[in-house]
Short mmCIF file of C-alpha atoms and ligand atoms in Angstrom, two decimals:
data_model
loop_
_atom_site.label_atom_id
_atom_site.label_comp_id
_atom_site.label_asym_id
_atom_site.label_seq_id
_atom_site.Cartn_x
_atom_site.Cartn_y
_atom_site.Cartn_z
CA MET S 499 125.11 26.08 41.23
CA PRO S 500 124.22 22.55 42.36
CA ASN S 501 123.04 22.29 45.92
CA PRO S 502 125.92 20.60 47.77
CA VAL S 503 123.57 19.20 50.44
CA PRO S 504 122.56 15.66 49.55
CA ASP S 505 118.77 15.14 49.43
CA GLN S 506 118.91 12.51 52.09
CA PRO S 507 122.19 12.92 53.94
CA SER S 508 123.49 9.76 55.56
CA PHE S 509 125.02 11.85 58.35
CA PRO S 510 123.57 14.21 60.96
CA MET S 511 123.34 17.90 60.12
CA ASN S 512 122.89 20.92 62.38
CA ILE S 513 123.98 19.18 65.53
CA SER S 514 124.59 20.83 68.91
CA VAL S 515 127.99 21.89 70.24
CA PRO S 516 128.14 19.11 72.88
CA GLU S 517 127.24 16.52 70.21
CA ALA S 518 129.98 17.85 67.94
CA ARG S 519 132.55 17.67 70.75
CA ALA S 520 131.57 14.12 71.62
CA MET S 521 131.66 12.94 67.99
CA LEU S 522 135.13 14.39 67.45
CA ALA S 523 136.40 12.93 70.73
CA ASP S 524 135.06 9.50 69.63
CA LEU S 525 137.11 9.59 66.43
CA LEU S 526 140.40 10.34 68.21
CA PRO S 527 142.67 7.40 69.00
CA PRO S 528 143.52 6.44 72.57
CA LEU S 529 146.93 7.87 73.46
CA GLU S 530 149.62 5.59 74.90
CA THR S 531 151.38 6.38 78.15
CA GLU S 532 154.99 7.52 78.25
CA MET S 533 157.30 8.40 81.15
CA VAL S 534 158.70 11.92 80.92
CA GLY S 535 161.18 13.72 83.18
CA VAL S 536 159.60 16.49 85.21
CA GLY S 537 161.77 19.02 83.37
CA GLN S 538 159.95 18.17 80.14
CA ALA S 539 156.45 17.50 81.44
CA ALA S 540 154.95 21.01 81.53
CA GLY S 541 151.64 21.18 79.66
CA ARG S 542 151.30 17.40 79.33
CA PHE S 543 148.34 15.36 80.60
CA LEU S 544 148.76 12.81 83.40
CA ALA S 545 148.05 9.27 82.24
CA SER S 546 147.51 7.93 85.76
CA ASP S 547 146.92 9.13 89.31
CA LEU S 548 149.96 10.43 91.17
CA GLU S 549 150.51 9.42 94.79
CA ALA S 550 152.63 11.23 97.30
CA ARG S 551 155.92 9.42 97.90
CA VAL S 552 156.74 11.67 100.85
CA SER S 553 154.67 13.69 103.28
CA HIS S 554 154.70 17.46 103.18
CA PRO S 555 155.78 19.03 105.38
CA SER S 556 158.14 16.12 106.04
CA ALA S 557 158.35 17.20 109.70
CA THR S 558 156.31 19.55 111.87
CA GLU S 559 157.88 22.88 111.05
CA SER S 560 157.69 26.59 111.70
CA ALA S 561 155.89 28.96 109.32
CA LEU S 562 157.87 31.94 110.62
CA ASP S 563 161.18 33.21 111.95
CA GLY S 564 161.02 33.50 115.75
CA ILE S 565 161.14 31.12 118.69
CA ALA S 566 159.51 27.74 119.28
CA CYS S 567 158.17 27.13 122.79
CA ARG S 568 155.26 25.74 124.81
CA GLU S 569 152.13 27.75 124.26
CA ALA S 570 151.05 27.22 127.89
CA ASP S 571 154.14 29.13 129.11
CA THR S 572 153.21 32.24 127.13
CA LEU S 573 149.46 32.77 127.56
CA SER S 574 149.86 35.84 129.79
CA ALA S 575 152.43 37.59 127.55
CA SER S 576 151.69 41.19 126.54
CA ARG S 577 153.55 44.39 125.75
CA GLU S 578 152.95 45.61 129.32
CA ALA S 579 153.95 42.33 130.92
CA PRO S 580 156.27 40.35 128.61
CA VAL S 581 157.03 36.71 129.40
CA ARG S 582 160.71 35.71 129.64
CA LEU S 583 161.89 32.37 128.23
CA LYS S 584 165.35 30.83 128.30
CA VAL S 585 166.92 30.19 124.87
CA VAL S 586 168.41 26.68 124.83
CA GLY S 587 169.35 26.31 121.15
CA GLU S 588 168.46 26.84 117.53
CA SER S 589 166.54 24.97 114.80
CA ARG S 590 167.05 26.01 111.21
CA ALA S 591 165.88 24.59 107.90
CA GLY S 592 167.91 21.46 107.25
CA VAL S 593 169.57 21.51 110.72
CA PRO S 594 167.07 20.64 113.48
CA PHE S 595 167.57 21.17 117.22
CA GLY S 596 168.50 17.80 118.73
CA GLY S 597 167.08 18.26 122.24
CA ARG S 598 163.73 18.87 123.89
CA VAL S 599 162.13 22.13 124.94
CA GLU S 600 161.20 22.05 128.64
CA VAL S 601 158.95 24.37 130.69
CA GLY S 602 160.21 27.97 130.54
CA GLU S 603 162.50 27.26 127.57
CA CYS S 604 162.54 28.04 123.86
CA VAL S 605 164.76 27.63 120.77
CA ARG S 606 165.36 30.17 118.05
CA ILE S 607 163.68 28.88 114.90
CA TYR S 608 163.50 29.88 111.23
CA THR S 609 160.92 29.35 108.48
CA GLY S 610 160.71 25.72 107.39
CA ALA S 611 162.79 24.45 110.35
CA PRO S 612 161.49 21.47 112.37
CA VAL S 613 159.70 22.35 115.61
CA PRO S 614 161.61 20.57 118.38
CA GLU S 615 160.09 18.01 120.71
CA GLY S 616 158.25 19.60 123.61
CA ALA S 617 157.43 22.80 121.70
CA ASP S 618 153.98 23.36 120.22
CA ALA S 619 153.85 27.06 119.33
CA ILE S 620 155.79 29.84 117.61
CA CYS S 621 156.25 33.48 118.53
CA PRO S 622 157.42 35.59 115.58
CA VAL S 623 160.61 37.62 115.79
CA GLU S 624 158.61 40.87 115.52
CA GLN S 625 157.02 40.07 118.91
CA LEU S 626 160.28 39.33 120.70
CA GLN S 627 162.79 41.42 122.64
CA ASP S 628 166.25 40.09 123.38
CA ASP S 629 166.90 39.72 127.06
CA GLY S 630 170.65 39.16 127.36
CA GLU S 631 172.53 36.32 125.67
CA GLU S 632 170.31 33.53 126.84
CA GLY S 633 166.83 34.96 127.07
CA VAL S 634 163.97 36.48 125.09
CA ARG S 635 160.89 38.41 126.16
CA LEU S 636 157.59 37.67 124.37
CA LEU S 637 155.26 40.64 123.81
CA ARG S 638 152.34 38.36 123.02
CA PRO S 639 151.46 34.66 123.45
CA ALA S 640 153.04 32.19 121.04
CA SER S 641 150.62 30.69 118.49
CA LYS S 642 149.99 27.06 117.54
CA GLY S 643 148.68 28.37 114.20
CA ASP S 644 152.20 29.16 113.07
CA VAL S 645 153.21 25.51 113.32
CA ARG S 646 152.82 23.57 110.06
CA PRO S 647 152.01 20.00 111.09
CA GLU S 648 153.82 17.08 109.46
CA GLY S 649 151.73 15.84 106.49
CA GLY S 650 149.38 18.82 106.77
CA ASP S 651 149.58 19.39 103.02
CA PHE S 652 149.67 15.72 101.94
CA ARG S 653 150.71 12.35 103.39
CA VAL S 654 152.68 9.44 101.89
CA GLY S 655 150.38 7.28 99.75
CA GLU S 656 147.70 9.92 99.27
CA VAL S 657 146.49 10.38 95.65
CA VAL S 658 147.08 14.08 95.09
CA LEU S 659 146.84 14.52 91.30
CA ASN S 660 144.31 12.64 89.18
CA ALA S 661 144.74 10.99 85.80
CA GLY S 662 143.70 13.26 82.94
CA VAL S 663 144.68 16.58 84.50
CA ARG S 664 146.99 18.89 82.66
CA LEU S 665 150.38 19.62 84.23
CA THR S 666 150.01 23.36 84.64
CA PRO S 667 153.01 25.05 86.30
CA SER S 668 151.49 24.67 89.78
CA ARG S 669 150.56 20.98 89.20
CA LEU S 670 154.03 20.26 87.84
CA ALA S 671 155.59 21.87 90.93
CA LEU S 672 153.22 19.77 93.06
CA ALA S 673 154.22 16.57 91.21
CA VAL S 674 157.86 17.29 92.04
CA SER S 675 157.04 17.98 95.69
CA LEU S 676 155.23 14.60 95.81
CA GLY S 677 158.59 12.99 95.10
CA HIS S 678 158.36 12.22 91.36
CA ALA S 679 161.32 12.69 89.02
CA GLU S 680 159.41 11.23 86.06
CA VAL S 681 155.69 11.28 85.47
CA PRO S 682 153.39 9.08 83.35
CA VAL S 683 151.80 11.26 80.67
CA ARG S 684 149.69 10.66 77.58
CA ARG S 685 151.63 10.86 74.37
CA GLN S 686 150.89 14.12 72.57
CA LEU S 687 148.12 14.05 69.99
CA ARG S 688 149.55 14.71 66.51
CA VAL S 689 147.41 17.25 64.71
CA ALA S 690 148.00 17.93 61.02
CA LEU S 691 146.96 21.40 59.93
CA LEU S 692 146.09 22.68 56.47
CA SER S 693 144.58 25.95 55.32
CA THR S 694 142.74 26.36 52.03
CA GLY S 695 141.73 29.19 49.74
CA ASP S 696 142.97 30.72 46.47
CA GLU S 697 142.98 34.13 48.16
CA VAL S 698 145.02 33.01 51.17
CA ARG S 699 148.67 34.11 51.22
CA GLU S 700 151.78 33.54 53.34
CA PRO S 701 152.78 36.29 55.75
CA GLY S 702 155.63 38.40 54.39
CA THR S 703 154.27 38.45 50.82
CA THR S 704 152.52 41.40 49.19
CA LEU S 705 148.74 41.17 48.87
CA THR S 706 146.73 42.17 45.84
CA PRO S 707 143.15 43.33 46.44
CA GLY S 708 140.95 40.42 47.49
CA GLN S 709 143.77 38.44 49.07
CA VAL S 710 144.22 37.81 52.79
CA TYR S 711 147.08 36.58 54.96
CA ASP S 712 146.90 33.04 56.29
CA SER S 713 146.11 34.13 59.84
CA ASN S 714 144.10 30.99 60.57
CA ARG S 715 146.97 28.56 60.17
CA TYR S 716 149.16 30.51 62.58
CA GLY S 717 146.39 31.13 65.09
CA LEU S 718 145.27 27.50 64.98
CA ALA S 719 148.82 26.15 65.27
CA ALA S 720 149.26 28.24 68.41
CA MET S 721 145.96 26.95 69.80
CA ILE S 722 146.88 23.33 69.04
CA ARG S 723 150.18 23.69 70.89
CA GLU S 724 148.51 25.52 73.71
CA ALA S 725 146.12 22.55 74.00
CA GLY S 726 149.11 20.27 74.61
CA ALA S 727 149.19 18.68 71.13
CA GLU S 728 151.84 18.53 68.39
CA VAL S 729 151.40 20.34 65.06
CA ILE S 730 152.20 18.77 61.69
CA ASP S 731 152.08 21.78 59.42
CA LEU S 732 150.86 20.81 55.94
CA GLY S 733 150.92 24.40 54.75
CA HIS S 734 148.32 25.84 52.48
CA SER S 735 146.30 24.55 49.52
CA PRO S 736 144.68 26.49 46.71
CA ASP S 737 141.02 25.74 45.96
CA SER S 738 141.83 22.70 43.87
CA PRO S 739 140.45 19.25 44.70
CA GLU S 740 143.60 17.60 43.31
CA VAL S 741 146.07 19.66 45.35
CA LEU S 742 143.88 19.31 48.42
CA ALA S 743 143.74 15.54 48.07
CA HIS S 744 147.50 15.42 47.53
CA LEU S 745 148.31 17.54 50.60
CA ILE S 746 145.92 15.59 52.81
CA GLY S 747 147.77 12.49 51.72
CA GLU S 748 150.91 14.03 53.28
CA ALA S 749 149.40 13.87 56.75
CA GLY S 750 151.06 10.51 57.45
CA GLY S 751 151.53 9.86 61.14
CA ALA S 752 148.88 12.37 62.17
CA ASP S 753 146.08 11.35 64.53
CA VAL S 754 143.68 13.95 63.14
CA LEU S 755 143.67 16.59 60.42
CA LEU S 756 142.31 20.09 60.95
CA THR S 757 141.57 22.14 57.88
CA SER S 758 140.57 25.77 57.57
CA GLY S 759 138.10 26.98 54.93
CA GLY S 760 136.18 25.35 52.12
CA VAL S 761 133.40 23.69 54.10
CA SER S 762 130.45 26.02 53.53
CA MET S 763 127.93 26.27 50.69
CA GLY S 764 129.98 27.88 47.90
CA LYS S 765 130.98 26.39 44.58
CA TYR S 766 134.66 26.48 45.51
CA ASP S 767 134.30 24.91 48.95
CA PHE S 768 136.25 21.80 47.94
CA MET S 769 137.00 20.42 51.40
CA ARG S 770 133.29 19.82 51.68
CA ASP S 771 133.14 18.07 48.30
CA LEU S 772 136.21 16.01 48.98
CA LEU S 773 134.74 14.56 52.16
CA LEU S 774 131.22 14.26 50.71
CA GLU S 775 132.31 12.57 47.50
CA GLN S 776 135.53 10.71 48.23
CA GLY S 777 135.77 10.52 52.01
CA ARG S 778 133.35 10.07 54.84
CA VAL S 779 131.19 12.63 56.65
CA SER S 780 130.26 12.19 60.32
CA PHE S 781 128.40 15.48 60.63
CA TRP S 782 128.07 18.76 58.81
CA LYS S 783 127.08 22.07 60.38
CA VAL S 784 126.87 22.79 64.05
CA ARG S 785 124.26 24.96 65.72
CA LEU S 786 126.61 27.74 66.75
CA ARG S 787 127.56 31.20 65.53
CA PRO S 788 130.18 32.01 64.52
CA GLY S 789 131.35 28.73 63.03
CA GLY S 790 128.19 27.03 61.76
CA PRO S 791 129.63 25.28 58.67
CA ALA S 792 132.06 23.05 60.64
CA MET S 793 132.31 19.52 59.24
CA LEU S 794 133.65 16.27 60.70
CA GLY S 795 134.59 13.33 58.57
CA GLY S 796 137.36 11.06 57.48
CA TRP S 797 139.78 10.54 54.64
CA ARG S 798 141.36 7.10 54.20
CA GLY S 799 141.18 6.31 57.90
CA LEU S 800 142.30 9.75 59.05
CA PRO S 801 139.74 11.77 61.05
CA VAL S 802 139.30 15.20 59.47
CA PHE S 803 137.75 18.21 61.14
CA GLY S 804 136.92 21.00 58.70
CA LEU S 805 136.90 24.41 60.36
CA PRO S 806 135.23 27.31 58.58
CA GLY S 807 137.61 29.81 57.00
CA ASN S 808 136.33 32.98 58.60
CA PRO S 809 139.03 34.01 61.05
CA VAL S 810 136.79 34.38 64.09
CA SER S 811 134.83 31.24 63.23
CA SER S 812 137.91 29.05 62.95
CA LEU S 813 139.34 30.10 66.30
CA VAL S 814 135.98 29.99 68.08
CA VAL S 815 135.19 26.51 66.72
CA PHE S 816 138.61 25.35 67.88
CA GLN S 817 138.05 26.80 71.33
CA VAL S 818 134.47 25.60 71.72
CA ILE S 819 134.57 22.17 70.02
CA VAL S 820 138.08 20.99 69.16
CA ARG S 821 139.98 22.01 72.28
CA PRO S 822 137.66 20.27 74.76
CA ALA S 823 137.57 17.16 72.54
CA ILE S 824 141.36 16.83 72.34
CA THR S 825 142.20 17.82 75.91
CA GLY S 826 139.29 16.16 77.69
CA GLU S 827 138.97 19.38 79.69
CA ALA S 828 135.65 21.23 79.91
CA PRO S 829 136.01 24.83 78.72
CA PHE S 830 136.47 27.26 81.59
CA THR S 831 133.45 29.52 82.00
CA LEU S 832 132.20 31.95 84.61
CA LYS S 833 128.88 33.64 85.30
CA LEU S 834 128.68 37.42 84.93
CA ARG S 835 125.91 40.01 84.77
CA ALA S 836 125.18 41.51 81.36
CA ALA S 837 125.76 45.26 81.16
CA THR S 838 124.18 45.39 77.66
CA PRO S 839 121.62 43.20 75.93
CA PHE S 840 122.86 40.29 73.78
CA ARG S 841 120.73 39.08 70.93
CA ALA S 842 119.88 35.43 70.41
CA ILE S 843 119.84 33.38 67.21
CA PRO S 844 116.67 31.25 66.97
CA ASP S 845 118.33 27.92 66.18
CA LYS S 846 121.98 28.43 67.14
CA ALA S 847 123.98 29.03 70.29
CA ALA S 848 125.72 32.39 69.87
CA TYR S 849 129.23 33.06 71.11
CA TRP S 850 129.36 36.85 71.10
CA ARG S 851 132.54 38.67 71.96
CA GLY S 852 132.17 40.67 75.17
CA ASN S 853 134.19 43.14 77.22
CA ILE S 854 134.55 42.19 80.85
CA VAL S 855 134.61 45.27 83.06
CA GLY S 856 134.08 45.40 86.81
CA GLY S 857 132.36 42.02 87.10
CA THR S 858 129.96 42.65 84.21
CA VAL S 859 130.17 41.91 80.51
CA SER S 860 129.09 44.13 77.63
CA ASP S 861 128.65 43.62 73.89
CA TYR S 862 131.88 44.27 71.94
CA GLY S 863 129.79 45.54 69.03
CA LYS S 864 131.51 44.37 65.86
CA GLN S 865 130.45 40.72 65.88
CA GLY S 866 131.32 39.91 62.25
CA SER S 867 133.06 36.57 61.82
CA GLY S 868 135.89 38.29 59.96
CA VAL S 869 136.70 40.74 62.76
CA LEU S 870 139.65 39.08 64.52
CA ARG S 871 140.07 42.10 66.75
CA SER S 872 136.81 41.19 68.46
CA LEU S 873 138.63 38.17 69.89
CA SER S 874 142.00 39.73 70.58
CA ASP S 875 140.50 42.84 72.20
CA THR S 876 138.16 40.94 74.50
CA GLY S 877 139.32 37.39 75.18
CA ALA S 878 135.76 36.55 76.22
CA LEU S 879 132.86 34.75 74.55
CA VAL S 880 129.37 35.39 75.91
CA ILE S 881 127.30 32.25 75.43
CA VAL S 882 123.73 33.05 74.43
CA PRO S 883 121.66 29.84 74.24
CA GLU S 884 119.51 29.20 71.15
CA GLY S 885 116.56 31.59 71.04
CA GLN S 886 117.13 33.06 74.51
CA PRO S 887 118.09 36.74 74.28
CA VAL S 888 119.92 38.29 77.22
CA ALA S 889 118.61 41.47 78.87
CA VAL S 890 120.63 43.96 80.90
CA GLY S 891 121.15 42.54 84.40
CA ASP S 892 120.69 38.90 83.37
CA GLU S 893 123.35 36.41 84.38
CA VAL S 894 125.29 35.03 81.38
CA GLU S 895 127.88 32.32 80.98
CA VAL S 896 131.19 33.63 79.65
CA MET S 897 134.00 31.51 78.21
CA LEU S 898 137.48 32.95 78.56
CA PHE S 899 139.43 32.73 75.37
P1 AMP I 1215 135.73 29.92 53.39
O1 AMP I 1215 135.32 29.25 54.65
O2 AMP I 1215 136.79 29.20 52.67
O3 AMP I 1215 134.53 30.23 52.54
O4 AMP I 1215 136.34 31.33 53.81
C1 AMP I 1215 135.55 32.27 54.47
C2 AMP I 1215 136.30 33.57 54.70
O5 AMP I 1215 137.43 33.34 55.51
C3 AMP I 1215 136.82 34.24 53.46
O6 AMP I 1215 136.63 35.63 53.61
C4 AMP I 1215 138.27 33.89 53.44
O7 AMP I 1215 139.05 34.84 52.77
C5 AMP I 1215 138.62 33.84 54.89
N1 AMP I 1215 139.71 32.89 55.09
C6 AMP I 1215 139.74 31.62 54.64
N2 AMP I 1215 140.88 31.01 54.98
C7 AMP I 1215 141.58 31.90 55.71
C8 AMP I 1215 142.85 31.86 56.35
N3 AMP I 1215 143.60 30.75 56.33
N4 AMP I 1215 143.27 32.95 57.03
C9 AMP I 1215 142.50 34.06 57.06
N5 AMP I 1215 141.30 34.16 56.47
C10 AMP I 1215 140.83 33.11 55.79
MG1 MG I 1216 137.66 29.33 50.85
#
């Protein structure tokens, strides 16, 4: 078998994960801004900063149901010696009390209702006794802490959400509370997706020995969508350079093509040959496991990222390299103590699957790059830097999957 590695490659090989991320991000086009209604904006990325158009709270309001009064009138209140105040009105959400609270007075107030002029404290209903029609007795002093000051959350003109952030459900809710009905977002990246392999079959068909279902294409499509991008599904190609070239040609309108399989050292790894011989290669092989054979290149102006075919490798490489490059978000990691040792690979960062239990992480065991259950059972990748084994009790960085 001829060695597929050129003697003097014109592209970098065996690069680091951060280098791979940066090189992929560099090949992606800038995404134009579009205005989208807030009902459609979930999961999209803000194209510019968002300012508050209103203050929140829009008035000084009560955090509780109870009465609003002057704190100074109530300082001596206790169960043994309640303080009596005269009730002069009511303030409820949407219908404020029009007057002013004077010494010895209070108004009944409900959560979210404006605190009337003169009042500066709230006593909750649980600490009140009715005292005839027009009076209440306080069993403890009223508290200024239960008043939500106007603008305490944000003020008109304040930049509250920054360009580039993803509109998660809480950020989308915040954008609406800032007063926006439409938000400027980046257009979605269009990601074409193609799986390869003579042994790879559609779900729902019957396998013969040696065949495997196309789990990568479905897993990757879900990950692409989850990363806020659009999927252009090119289906599946057999290991044939002609069919591959034809299907890649169908990726019109895509910003980037992701392929699965066919980029390692075997005779039938035609994605590799296609890019090496007829396309362009930006890098080949990344210093990580699983997922080492990943390849970045181009085909007639279209950036192509070749993911390895092994099911764990393809999803890990997406999570570790592709996702951060297309979202602009750093992967979310946390530090945990190791409950078992984790071995290191001399010249590769290892992403071992780990079980998180009680604030520690332990080795899942079956770390083969074909064992999809290692990902679905754990949802956690323990990052072991090149050549630095982890001992029990060491702190490790863990990426949630
Ligand atoms: P390759 O990278 O093409 O050499 O494939 C490596 C391994 O991953 C082989 O065992 C393939 O059967 C498996 N594989 C390749 N493509 C897929 C796919 N789309 N879904 C599931 N497994 C795959
Ligand atoms: Mg293959």
